[in-house]
Structures are given as C-alpha cells and as structure tokens.
CSV table of C-alpha atoms in Angstrom, one decimal:
chain,number,residue,atom,x,y,z
A,1,MET,CA,-6.0,23.8,-12.0
A,2,TYR,CA,-5.8,23.4,-8.2
A,3,PRO,CA,-8.6,20.7,-8.2
A,4,ALA,CA,-6.5,18.7,-10.6
A,5,VAL,CA,-3.5,19.0,-8.3
A,6,ALA,CA,-5.6,18.0,-5.3
A,7,VAL,CA,-6.9,14.9,-7.1
A,8,ALA,CA,-3.4,14.0,-8.3
A,9,ALA,CA,-2.1,14.3,-4.8
A,10,VAL,CA,-4.9,12.0,-3.4
A,11,VAL,CA,-4.3,9.5,-6.1
A,12,ALA,CA,-0.5,9.5,-5.5
A,13,ALA,CA,-0.9,9.2,-1.7
A,14,THR,CA,-3.4,6.2,-2.2
A,15,MET,CA,-1.1,4.5,-4.6
A,16,SER,CA,1.9,4.9,-2.4
A,17,ALA,CA,0.3,3.7,0.8
A,18,ALA,CA,1.5,0.5,2.2
A,19,PRO,CA,-0.9,-2.4,1.3
A,20,ALA,CA,-2.8,-4.0,4.1
A,21,GLN,CA,-1.1,-6.9,5.7
A,22,ALA,CA,-2.9,-10.0,6.3
A,23,ASP,CA,-2.3,-12.0,9.5
A,24,THR,CA,0.0,-14.6,8.1
A,25,GLY,CA,-0.6,-17.0,11.0
A,26,ILE,CA,-4.3,-17.0,10.4
A,27,ASP,CA,-3.8,-17.4,6.7
A,28,VAL,CA,-1.4,-20.4,7.3
A,29,PHE,CA,-3.9,-21.9,9.7
A,30,LEU,CA,-6.8,-21.5,7.2
A,31,GLY,CA,-4.7,-22.9,4.5
A,32,ALA,CA,-3.7,-25.8,6.6
A,33,LEU,CA,-7.3,-26.6,7.4
A,34,ASP,CA,-8.1,-26.5,3.7
A,35,HIS,CA,-5.2,-28.9,3.0
A,36,TYR,CA,-6.3,-31.4,5.6
A,37,ARG,CA,-9.9,-31.2,4.3
A,38,LEU,CA,-11.3,-29.1,7.0
A,39,GLY,CA,-11.7,-26.1,4.8
A,40,ASP,CA,-15.6,-26.4,4.9
A,41,ILE,CA,-15.6,-24.9,8.4
A,42,ASP,CA,-16.7,-21.2,8.3
A,43,PRO,CA,-13.4,-19.2,8.4
A,44,ALA,CA,-14.7,-16.7,11.1
A,45,THR,CA,-15.7,-19.7,13.2
A,46,ALA,CA,-12.3,-21.5,12.5
A,47,VAL,CA,-10.4,-18.5,13.6
A,48,ARG,CA,-12.4,-17.9,16.8
A,49,VAL,CA,-12.2,-21.5,17.8
A,50,GLY,CA,-8.6,-21.9,16.8
A,51,GLU,CA,-7.6,-18.8,18.8
A,52,SER,CA,-9.4,-20.3,21.8
A,53,VAL,CA,-7.2,-23.4,21.8
A,54,CYS,CA,-4.1,-21.7,23.3
A,55,PRO,CA,-6.0,-20.2,26.4
A,56,MET,CA,-7.8,-23.5,26.8
A,57,LEU,CA,-4.5,-25.4,27.0
A,58,ALA,CA,-3.2,-22.8,29.6
A,59,GLU,CA,-6.1,-23.6,32.0
A,60,PRO,CA,-5.1,-25.8,34.9
A,61,GLY,CA,-5.6,-29.5,34.4
A,62,GLN,CA,-6.3,-29.2,30.6
A,63,GLY,CA,-4.6,-31.4,28.2
A,64,VAL,CA,-4.9,-31.8,24.4
A,65,ALA,CA,-7.6,-34.5,24.7
A,66,ASN,CA,-9.8,-32.2,26.8
A,67,VAL,CA,-9.2,-29.3,24.5
A,68,ALA,CA,-10.0,-31.4,21.4
A,69,ALA,CA,-13.3,-32.6,23.0
A,70,ARG,CA,-14.3,-29.0,23.6
A,71,VAL,CA,-13.4,-28.0,20.0
A,72,ALA,CA,-15.5,-31.0,18.7
A,73,ASP,CA,-18.4,-29.6,20.7
A,74,GLU,CA,-17.8,-26.0,19.5
A,75,LEU,CA,-17.4,-27.1,15.9
A,76,GLY,CA,-20.2,-29.7,16.0
A,77,ARG,CA,-17.6,-32.3,14.6
A,78,PRO,CA,-16.5,-35.8,15.5
A,79,LEU,CA,-13.6,-36.0,17.7
A,80,GLY,CA,-11.2,-37.2,15.0
A,81,PRO,CA,-11.5,-34.0,12.8
A,82,ALA,CA,-11.5,-31.8,16.0
A,83,THR,CA,-8.3,-33.4,17.1
A,84,MET,CA,-6.7,-32.6,13.7
A,85,PHE,CA,-8.1,-29.0,14.1
A,86,THR,CA,-6.7,-28.7,17.5
A,87,GLY,CA,-3.2,-30.0,16.6
A,88,LEU,CA,-3.1,-27.5,13.7
A,89,ALA,CA,-4.1,-24.7,16.0
A,90,ILE,CA,-1.5,-25.5,18.5
A,91,GLN,CA,1.3,-25.8,15.9
A,92,ILE,CA,0.4,-22.6,14.1
A,93,LEU,CA,-1.4,-20.3,16.5
A,94,CYS,CA,0.4,-21.1,19.8
A,95,PRO,CA,3.9,-22.5,19.0
A,96,ARG,CA,5.0,-21.8,22.6
A,97,ALA,CA,2.6,-24.6,23.7
A,98,VAL,CA,4.4,-27.2,21.7
A,99,GLY,CA,7.6,-26.8,23.7
A,100,ALA,CA,5.6,-26.9,27.0
A,101,LEU,CA,3.6,-30.0,25.8
A,102,THR,CA,6.7,-31.9,24.9
A,103,ASP,CA,8.6,-31.2,28.2
A,104,GLY,CA,5.5,-31.6,30.4
A,105,GLN,CA,5.7,-28.1,31.9
A,106,PRO,CA,2.7,-25.9,32.4
A,107,PHE,CA,2.7,-22.7,30.5
A,108,SER,CA,1.0,-19.4,30.5
A,109,PHE,CA,0.3,-16.7,28.0
A,110,PHE,CA,0.6,-14.0,30.7
C-alpha cells in the first residue's frame, strides 16, 4: 500500500510542477530570423552570434556597420543578410541599444 502512495505522490508532484519556461527573447529572435528567411542558420549559432551583438556595440568606436561586418564573418553570410540579422538582434536582444543608437550616445551593459 505504501509504494502505491509514494508513486502517487511522485506523479502528483511531477504533474503540479511549473512547466519549464523558454527564453521568450530567444524564441522571438529565432522566429524573426525564420520570418525574414534567415531560419536556415543553426539555432545555437544564431543565438550565440545574436547575443554577441550587444557587447560588440558597446565596444568603443563600434557602429552597426562594423558589427554587421563581424556578424557576416561569423555566420559566413553576405553583408546584406548579416545586416538584417544584426538589426533583428539589436531590436530583440538589446533594446537599450536602440535608444542609444538613435540619440548618438554611447552605452554600456555594465
């Protein structure tokens, strides 16, 4: 009788546990890449390179064009698609950068 109670308790605990939450920013980013026909990039690579865009922008003297060129190199893509990728990464993964880029002020993530 006790083993059945233990099994029932484990099943109940498992079923009542909160579901794992996906990182919605990453999901939105990958969805946007797919929407703009960049979905053939390996998702792990897309996330790694996308997350590197914000710190690259924070480097002294870096602009969007410089970052897009580095993204093109890292992805092995032409500059056009890499620029789209970079813009999506900025909008979705580092929204603080959007304000800083529009007012010309340097920004930092620290």
